[in-house]
PDB file of C-alpha atoms in Angstrom:
ATOM      1  CA  UNK A  24      84.272  31.152  52.540  1.00 96.00           C
ATOM      2  CA  UNK A  25      82.810  28.701  50.036  1.00 98.00           C
ATOM      3  CA  UNK A  26      79.059  28.990  49.840  1.00 98.00           C
ATOM      4  CA  UNK A  27      76.928  25.904  49.251  1.00 98.00           C
ATOM      5  CA  UNK A  28      73.434  26.371  47.882  1.00 98.00           C
ATOM      6  CA  UNK A  29      71.019  23.463  48.155  1.00 98.00           C
ATOM      7  CA  UNK A  30      67.776  23.056  46.298  1.00 97.00           C
ATOM      8  CA  UNK A  31      65.031  22.544  47.005  1.00 96.00           C
ATOM      9  CA  UNK A  32      64.806  23.843  50.585  1.00 96.00           C
ATOM     10  CA  UNK A  33      61.872  21.558  51.238  1.00 95.00           C
ATOM     11  CA  UNK A  34      60.085  18.930  49.228  1.00 91.00           C
ATOM     12  CA  UNK A  35      56.822  17.073  49.758  1.00 95.00           C
ATOM     13  CA  UNK A  36      57.300  13.490  48.695  1.00 94.00           C
ATOM     14  CA  UNK A  37      55.748  10.067  48.974  1.00 95.00           C
ATOM     15  CA  UNK A  38      57.249   6.683  49.719  1.00 96.00           C
ATOM     16  CA  UNK A  39      58.482   5.106  46.527  1.00 96.00           C
ATOM     17  CA  UNK A  40      59.384   8.441  44.916  1.00 96.00           C
ATOM     18  CA  UNK A  41      62.748   9.085  43.312  1.00 96.00           C
ATOM     19  CA  UNK A  42      64.287  12.324  44.541  1.00 95.00           C
ATOM     20  CA  UNK A  43      67.219  14.506  43.555  1.00 97.00           C
ATOM     21  CA  UNK A  44      68.709  17.130  45.863  1.00 98.00           C
ATOM     22  CA  UNK A  45      71.251  19.463  44.324  1.00 98.00           C
ATOM     23  CA  UNK A  46      74.117  21.328  45.927  1.00 98.00           C
ATOM     24  CA  UNK A  47      76.027  24.056  44.124  1.00 98.00           C
ATOM     25  CA  UNK A  48      79.337  25.396  45.387  1.00 98.00           C
ATOM     26  CA  UNK A  49      80.390  29.006  44.875  1.00 98.00           C
ATOM     27  CA  UNK A  50      83.779  27.771  43.651  1.00 98.00           C
ATOM     28  CA  UNK A  51      85.276  24.468  42.607  1.00 98.00           C
ATOM     29  CA  UNK A  52      85.737  21.941  45.391  1.00 98.00           C
ATOM     30  CA  UNK A  53      86.814  18.913  43.333  1.00 98.00           C
ATOM     31  CA  UNK A  54      85.055  15.961  45.005  1.00 98.00           C
ATOM     32  CA  UNK A  55      85.461  17.148  48.599  1.00 98.00           C
ATOM     33  CA  UNK A  56      81.763  16.966  49.314  1.00 98.00           C
ATOM     34  CA  UNK A  57      79.740  14.980  51.837  1.00 98.00           C
ATOM     35  CA  UNK A  58      76.029  14.457  52.394  1.00 98.00           C
ATOM     36  CA  UNK A  59      74.448  14.057  55.832  1.00 98.00           C
ATOM     37  CA  UNK A  60      71.010  13.053  57.001  1.00 98.00           C
ATOM     38  CA  UNK A  61      69.564  14.498  60.179  1.00 98.00           C
ATOM     39  CA  UNK A  62      66.373  13.555  61.954  1.00 98.00           C
ATOM     40  CA  UNK A  63      64.764  15.751  64.637  1.00 96.00           C
ATOM     41  CA  UNK A  64      66.571  15.547  67.946  1.00 96.00           C
ATOM     42  CA  UNK A  65      69.389  13.441  66.519  1.00 98.00           C
ATOM     43  CA  UNK A  66      72.959  14.060  65.411  1.00 98.00           C
ATOM     44  CA  UNK A  67      73.700  14.143  61.684  1.00 98.00           C
ATOM     45  CA  UNK A  68      74.595  10.882  59.971  1.00 98.00           C
ATOM     46  CA  UNK A  69      77.150  10.605  57.169  1.00 98.00           C
ATOM     47  CA  UNK A  70      75.610   9.174  53.997  1.00 98.00           C
ATOM     48  CA  UNK A  71      78.002   9.978  51.156  1.00 98.00           C
ATOM     49  CA  UNK A  72      81.576  11.268  51.033  1.00 98.00           C
ATOM     50  CA  UNK A  73      83.982  12.154  48.245  1.00 98.00           C
ATOM     51  CA  UNK A  74      80.837  13.189  46.341  1.00 98.00           C
ATOM     52  CA  UNK A  75      79.859   9.656  45.368  1.00 98.00           C
ATOM     53  CA  UNK A  76      81.190   7.109  47.884  1.00 98.00           C
ATOM     54  CA  UNK A  77      78.531   5.430  49.988  1.00 98.00           C
ATOM     55  CA  UNK A  78      79.342   5.320  53.701  1.00 98.00           C
ATOM     56  CA  UNK A  79      79.410   1.833  55.183  1.00 97.00           C
ATOM     57  CA  UNK A  80      75.987   0.672  56.299  1.00 97.00           C
ATOM     58  CA  UNK A  81      74.036   3.211  54.237  1.00 98.00           C
ATOM     59  CA  UNK A  82      71.372   1.631  51.979  1.00 98.00           C
ATOM     60  CA  UNK A  83      72.231   1.583  48.255  1.00 98.00           C
ATOM     61  CA  UNK A  84      69.091   3.561  47.396  1.00 98.00           C
ATOM     62  CA  UNK A  85      71.233   6.580  48.305  1.00 98.00           C
ATOM     63  CA  UNK A  86      73.743   7.737  45.706  1.00 98.00           C
ATOM     64  CA  UNK A  87      75.794  10.827  44.999  1.00 98.00           C
ATOM     65  CA  UNK A  88      77.298  12.365  41.900  1.00 98.00           C
ATOM     66  CA  UNK A  89      79.108  15.436  40.691  1.00 98.00           C
ATOM     67  CA  UNK A  90      82.411  17.220  40.966  1.00 98.00           C
ATOM     68  CA  UNK A  91      83.683  20.762  40.775  1.00 98.00           C
ATOM     69  CA  UNK A  92      80.719  22.959  41.623  1.00 98.00           C
ATOM     70  CA  UNK A  93      77.608  20.868  40.989  1.00 98.00           C
ATOM     71  CA  UNK A  94      76.547  17.871  43.046  1.00 98.00           C
ATOM     72  CA  UNK A  95      73.468  15.704  43.433  1.00 98.00           C
ATOM     73  CA  UNK A  96      72.148  13.389  46.116  1.00 98.00           C
ATOM     74  CA  UNK A  97      69.665  10.867  44.738  1.00 98.00           C
ATOM     75  CA  UNK A  98      67.306   8.707  46.744  1.00 97.00           C
ATOM     76  CA  UNK A  99      66.002   6.113  44.328  1.00 94.00           C
ATOM     77  CA  UNK A 100      62.962   4.822  46.180  1.00 94.00           C
ATOM     78  CA  UNK A 101      61.956   6.821  49.229  1.00 96.00           C
ATOM     79  CA  UNK A 102      61.255   4.845  52.367  1.00 96.00           C
ATOM     80  CA  UNK A 103      59.427   6.130  55.434  1.00 95.00           C
ATOM     81  CA  UNK A 104      62.719   6.220  57.316  1.00 96.00           C
ATOM     82  CA  UNK A 105      64.134   8.714  54.781  1.00 96.00           C
ATOM     83  CA  UNK A 106      61.927  11.642  55.768  1.00 95.00           C
ATOM     84  CA  UNK A 107      64.525  13.902  57.337  1.00 97.00           C
ATOM     85  CA  UNK A 108      66.671  16.929  56.562  1.00 98.00           C
ATOM     86  CA  UNK A 109      69.678  16.529  54.263  1.00 98.00           C
ATOM     87  CA  UNK A 110      72.788  18.702  54.239  1.00 98.00           C
ATOM     88  CA  UNK A 111      75.702  18.911  51.861  1.00 98.00           C
ATOM     89  CA  UNK A 112      79.083  19.930  53.297  1.00 98.00           C
ATOM     90  CA  UNK A 113      82.403  20.839  51.710  1.00 98.00           C
ATOM     91  CA  UNK A 114      85.723  19.883  53.238  1.00 98.00           C
ATOM     92  CA  UNK A 115      87.845  21.299  50.430  1.00 97.00           C
ATOM     93  CA  UNK A 116      88.995  24.314  52.391  1.00 96.00           C
ATOM     94  CA  UNK A 117      88.523  26.008  55.745  1.00 95.00           C
ATOM     95  CA  UNK A 118      86.163  27.297  56.922  1.00 96.00           C
ATOM     96  CA  UNK A 119      84.169  24.176  56.181  1.00 97.00           C
ATOM     97  CA  UNK A 120      80.614  25.007  55.215  1.00 98.00           C
ATOM     98  CA  UNK A 121      77.223  23.358  54.928  1.00 98.00           C
ATOM     99  CA  UNK A 122      74.328  23.908  52.610  1.00 98.00           C
ATOM    100  CA  UNK A 123      71.198  25.320  54.209  1.00 98.00           C
ATOM    101  CA  UNK A 124      69.489  21.932  54.240  1.00 98.00           C
ATOM    102  CA  UNK A 125      66.674  20.200  52.367  1.00 98.00           C
ATOM    103  CA  UNK A 126      63.747  18.984  54.412  1.00 97.00           C
ATOM    104  CA  UNK A 127      61.837  16.033  53.022  1.00 96.00           C
ATOM    105  CA  UNK A 128      58.215  16.119  54.077  1.00 94.00           C
ATOM    106  CA  UNK A 129      55.492  13.559  53.682  1.00 89.00           C
ATOM    107  CA  UNK A 130      53.090  14.567  50.929  1.00 89.00           C
TER     108      UNK A 130
ATOM    109  CA  UNK B  25      81.824   0.664  69.868  1.00 96.00           C
ATOM    110  CA  UNK B  26      83.008   4.051  68.636  1.00 97.00           C
ATOM    111  CA  UNK B  27      81.508   6.720  70.847  1.00 98.00           C
ATOM    112  CA  UNK B  28      81.715  10.454  71.489  1.00 98.00           C
ATOM    113  CA  UNK B  29      80.187  11.934  74.614  1.00 98.00           C
ATOM    114  CA  UNK B  30      79.932  15.702  75.019  1.00 98.00           C
ATOM    115  CA  UNK B  31      79.536  17.516  78.311  1.00 98.00           C
ATOM    116  CA  UNK B  32      79.784  21.003  79.732  1.00 98.00           C
ATOM    117  CA  UNK B  33      76.794  22.689  78.172  1.00 98.00           C
ATOM    118  CA  UNK B  34      74.444  24.878  80.160  1.00 98.00           C
ATOM    119  CA  UNK B  35      73.016  28.326  80.699  1.00 98.00           C
ATOM    120  CA  UNK B  36      75.443  31.232  80.696  1.00 98.00           C
ATOM    121  CA  UNK B  37      74.994  34.988  80.664  1.00 98.00           C
ATOM    122  CA  UNK B  38      76.108  37.102  77.698  1.00 98.00           C
ATOM    123  CA  UNK B  39      79.790  37.827  77.983  1.00 98.00           C
ATOM    124  CA  UNK B  40      80.400  34.697  80.004  1.00 98.00           C
ATOM    125  CA  UNK B  41      82.525  31.630  79.365  1.00 98.00           C
ATOM    126  CA  UNK B  42      81.944  27.907  79.095  1.00 98.00           C
ATOM    127  CA  UNK B  43      84.154  24.913  78.417  1.00 98.00           C
ATOM    128  CA  UNK B  44      82.809  21.968  76.482  1.00 98.00           C
ATOM    129  CA  UNK B  45      84.414  18.548  76.557  1.00 98.00           C
ATOM    130  CA  UNK B  46      84.079  15.482  74.374  1.00 98.00           C
ATOM    131  CA  UNK B  47      85.180  12.053  75.624  1.00 98.00           C
ATOM    132  CA  UNK B  48      86.110   9.646  72.849  1.00 98.00           C
ATOM    133  CA  UNK B  49      86.194   5.861  73.019  1.00 98.00           C
ATOM    134  CA  UNK B  50      86.337   2.838  70.742  1.00 97.00           C
ATOM    135  CA  UNK B  51      88.949   4.150  68.300  1.00 97.00           C
ATOM    136  CA  UNK B  52      92.516   5.408  68.240  1.00 97.00           C
ATOM    137  CA  UNK B  53      91.736   9.025  69.127  1.00 97.00           C
ATOM    138  CA  UNK B  54      95.234  10.296  68.332  1.00 97.00           C
ATOM    139  CA  UNK B  55      94.862   9.204  64.692  1.00 96.00           C
ATOM    140  CA  UNK B  56      91.862  11.326  63.779  1.00 97.00           C
ATOM    141  CA  UNK B  57      91.125  14.978  63.204  1.00 97.00           C
ATOM    142  CA  UNK B  58      88.210  16.277  65.245  1.00 98.00           C
ATOM    143  CA  UNK B  59      85.737  19.111  64.922  1.00 98.00           C
ATOM    144  CA  UNK B  60      82.972  20.944  66.727  1.00 98.00           C
ATOM    145  CA  UNK B  61      79.781  21.638  64.799  1.00 98.00           C
ATOM    146  CA  UNK B  62      76.823  23.568  66.171  1.00 98.00           C
ATOM    147  CA  UNK B  63      73.161  23.980  65.387  1.00 98.00           C
ATOM    148  CA  UNK B  64      71.134  26.939  66.594  1.00 98.00           C
ATOM    149  CA  UNK B  65      67.493  26.235  67.460  1.00 98.00           C
ATOM    150  CA  UNK B  66      65.533  25.560  64.286  1.00 97.00           C
ATOM    151  CA  UNK B  67      68.546  26.324  62.088  1.00 98.00           C
ATOM    152  CA  UNK B  68      71.046  24.436  59.984  1.00 98.00           C
ATOM    153  CA  UNK B  69      74.470  23.057  60.774  1.00 98.00           C
ATOM    154  CA  UNK B  70      77.483  25.328  61.257  1.00 98.00           C
ATOM    155  CA  UNK B  71      81.071  24.133  61.502  1.00 98.00           C
ATOM    156  CA  UNK B  72      82.748  25.870  64.457  1.00 98.00           C
ATOM    157  CA  UNK B  73      86.297  24.616  64.841  1.00 98.00           C
ATOM    158  CA  UNK B  74      88.633  21.791  63.884  1.00 97.00           C
ATOM    159  CA  UNK B  75      91.919  20.310  65.053  1.00 97.00           C
ATOM    160  CA  UNK B  76      94.182  17.811  63.376  1.00 96.00           C
ATOM    161  CA  UNK B  77      95.328  14.535  64.937  1.00 96.00           C
ATOM    162  CA  UNK B  78      98.424  15.875  66.649  1.00 94.00           C
ATOM    163  CA  UNK B  79      96.766  19.046  67.847  1.00 93.00           C
ATOM    164  CA  UNK B  80      99.405  21.008  66.007  1.00 93.00           C
ATOM    165  CA  UNK B  81      96.949  22.751  63.702  1.00 95.00           C
ATOM    166  CA  UNK B  82      93.673  24.371  64.655  1.00 97.00           C
ATOM    167  CA  UNK B  83      90.993  26.061  62.576  1.00 97.00           C
ATOM    168  CA  UNK B  84      88.042  28.309  63.366  1.00 98.00           C
ATOM    169  CA  UNK B  85      84.950  29.760  61.774  1.00 98.00           C
ATOM    170  CA  UNK B  86      85.122  33.530  61.435  1.00 97.00           C
ATOM    171  CA  UNK B  87      82.138  33.809  63.783  1.00 98.00           C
ATOM    172  CA  UNK B  88      84.131  32.381  66.714  1.00 98.00           C
ATOM    173  CA  UNK B  89      87.733  33.278  65.877  1.00 98.00           C
ATOM    174  CA  UNK B  90      89.418  35.007  68.778  1.00 98.00           C
ATOM    175  CA  UNK B  91      86.732  33.886  71.232  1.00 98.00           C
ATOM    176  CA  UNK B  92      86.831  30.082  71.071  1.00 98.00           C
ATOM    177  CA  UNK B  93      89.819  27.787  71.521  1.00 98.00           C
ATOM    178  CA  UNK B  94      89.867  24.141  70.527  1.00 98.00           C
ATOM    179  CA  UNK B  95      92.288  21.697  72.133  1.00 98.00           C
ATOM    180  CA  UNK B  96      92.775  17.986  72.606  1.00 98.00           C
ATOM    181  CA  UNK B  97      94.525  15.663  75.041  1.00 98.00           C
ATOM    182  CA  UNK B  98      95.484  12.501  73.186  1.00 98.00           C
ATOM    183  CA  UNK B  99      96.594  10.846  76.424  1.00 98.00           C
ATOM    184  CA  UNK B 100      93.080  11.228  77.843  1.00 98.00           C
ATOM    185  CA  UNK B 101      91.136  10.862  74.586  1.00 98.00           C
ATOM    186  CA  UNK B 102      89.394  14.175  75.101  1.00 98.00           C
ATOM    187  CA  UNK B 103      88.528  17.132  72.919  1.00 98.00           C
ATOM    188  CA  UNK B 104      87.721  20.513  74.436  1.00 98.00           C
ATOM    189  CA  UNK B 105      86.225  23.803  73.301  1.00 98.00           C
ATOM    190  CA  UNK B 106      86.844  26.840  75.468  1.00 98.00           C
ATOM    191  CA  UNK B 107      84.238  29.469  74.676  1.00 98.00           C
ATOM    192  CA  UNK B 108      84.710  33.052  75.872  1.00 98.00           C
ATOM    193  CA  UNK B 109      82.784  36.289  75.330  1.00 98.00           C
ATOM    194  CA  UNK B 110      79.642  34.346  74.585  1.00 98.00           C
ATOM    195  CA  UNK B 111      76.753  36.069  72.869  1.00 98.00           C
ATOM    196  CA  UNK B 112      73.133  35.094  72.306  1.00 98.00           C
ATOM    197  CA  UNK B 113      74.120  34.076  68.780  1.00 98.00           C
ATOM    198  CA  UNK B 114      76.211  31.245  70.267  1.00 98.00           C
ATOM    199  CA  UNK B 115      73.091  29.543  71.628  1.00 98.00           C
ATOM    200  CA  UNK B 116      73.045  26.118  69.981  1.00 98.00           C
ATOM    201  CA  UNK B 117      73.489  22.401  70.328  1.00 98.00           C
ATOM    202  CA  UNK B 118      77.209  21.702  70.024  1.00 98.00           C
ATOM    203  CA  UNK B 119      78.307  18.424  68.468  1.00 98.00           C
ATOM    204  CA  UNK B 120      81.705  16.804  68.647  1.00 98.00           C
ATOM    205  CA  UNK B 121      82.540  14.989  65.392  1.00 98.00           C
ATOM    206  CA  UNK B 122      85.266  12.544  64.368  1.00 98.00           C
ATOM    207  CA  UNK B 123      87.030  13.040  61.065  1.00 97.00           C
ATOM    208  CA  UNK B 124      87.789  10.052  58.894  1.00 95.00           C
ATOM    209  CA  UNK B 125      91.411  11.117  58.468  1.00 93.00           C
ATOM    210  CA  UNK B 126      94.243  12.652  60.430  1.00 91.00           C
ATOM    211  CA  UNK B 127      94.630  15.997  58.725  1.00 87.00           C
ATOM    212  CA  UNK B 128      91.090  17.307  58.716  1.00 80.00           C
ATOM    213  CA  UNK B 129      90.342  17.365  55.004  1.00 89.00           C
ATOM    214  CA  UNK B 130      87.738  14.698  55.425  1.00 94.00           C
ATOM    215  CA  UNK B 131      84.123  14.228  56.436  1.00 97.00           C
ATOM    216  CA  UNK B 132      82.871  13.253  59.896  1.00 98.00           C
ATOM    217  CA  UNK B 133      81.696   9.690  60.343  1.00 97.00           C
ATOM    218  CA  UNK B 134      80.906   9.653  64.059  1.00 98.00           C
ATOM    219  CA  UNK B 135      79.041  12.329  66.000  1.00 98.00           C
ATOM    220  CA  UNK B 136      78.237  12.786  69.651  1.00 98.00           C
ATOM    221  CA  UNK B 137      74.710  13.297  70.904  1.00 98.00           C
ATOM    222  CA  UNK B 138      75.311  17.016  71.410  1.00 98.00           C
ATOM    223  CA  UNK B 139      75.386  19.345  74.374  1.00 98.00           C
ATOM    224  CA  UNK B 140      73.167  22.417  74.622  1.00 98.00           C
ATOM    225  CA  UNK B 141      74.568  25.880  75.241  1.00 98.00           C
ATOM    226  CA  UNK B 142      72.116  28.648  76.061  1.00 98.00           C
ATOM    227  CA  UNK B 143      73.331  32.223  76.302  1.00 98.00           C
ATOM    228  CA  UNK B 144      70.752  34.389  77.991  1.00 97.00           C
ATOM    229  CA  UNK B 145      70.402  36.959  80.735  1.00 96.00           C
TER     230      UNK B 145
END
C-alpha cells in the first residue's frame, strides 16, 4: 500500500498566518491526490483534488501543488473557520490511503 | 440537494455481524463510484471499501478483506456494507462517500453524516 506522510502533525497558528502542510507519498502517484478538511463531529470536506484543483465553493485562500511524491496544501491567510484537521489522500491505486492528518490549533 | 444518509450502526459483540446502508439522493447514483471510509475514535481516516458505478468491481482494505462485503442497488439508490467477524478494531464512525467519477479513481465530493459502529462485549 502507498504510504502518505504528512507534516507537521499539529501546528499552532494565528488568524492571518500563511501555512504550508506537506504530504509525501512512498511512491509516485502522479497528481492523484486530494486534500480534505475535517472539523470535530463532522464529515470530511473535499478541498483540493488532482493535487491542485480547487473544489467548487472552496475559498481561494486554499491552494495545492505538487506531483509525483511531494505535495503541499497552502492556506494563504488563516481564518477562524480554518482551524480543523487536514488530510491528504491518494486515489492513484487501491488500497486508497490517507495521511495521518495535520491538526491546526489556535496559538 | 445531493445527500447521503447512512444507517445500521450500533453495538455488536466481537465476532458478530452488522449491515450498514447508505441511501443516496439528489444525483444519478448509478453514474458514480462509491466508497466506505471509517474513523476510529480519536484517530484518522481509513478507506474501507469501494465499488464502481455498475457494481461490477469491488475493492477492499487489507484490514477488512474476507470479512466485509460492499454492494449497491442502483434501482434503489442504496449502498451497503455487510460486516462479519467484527473485532474491537472495527469500532469507528463509518462514512459513505460519493466518488466524482464512475470508475473509482477519483476523490469523494459528498459524504454522509456517518454511522457509529461499536464492537464490545
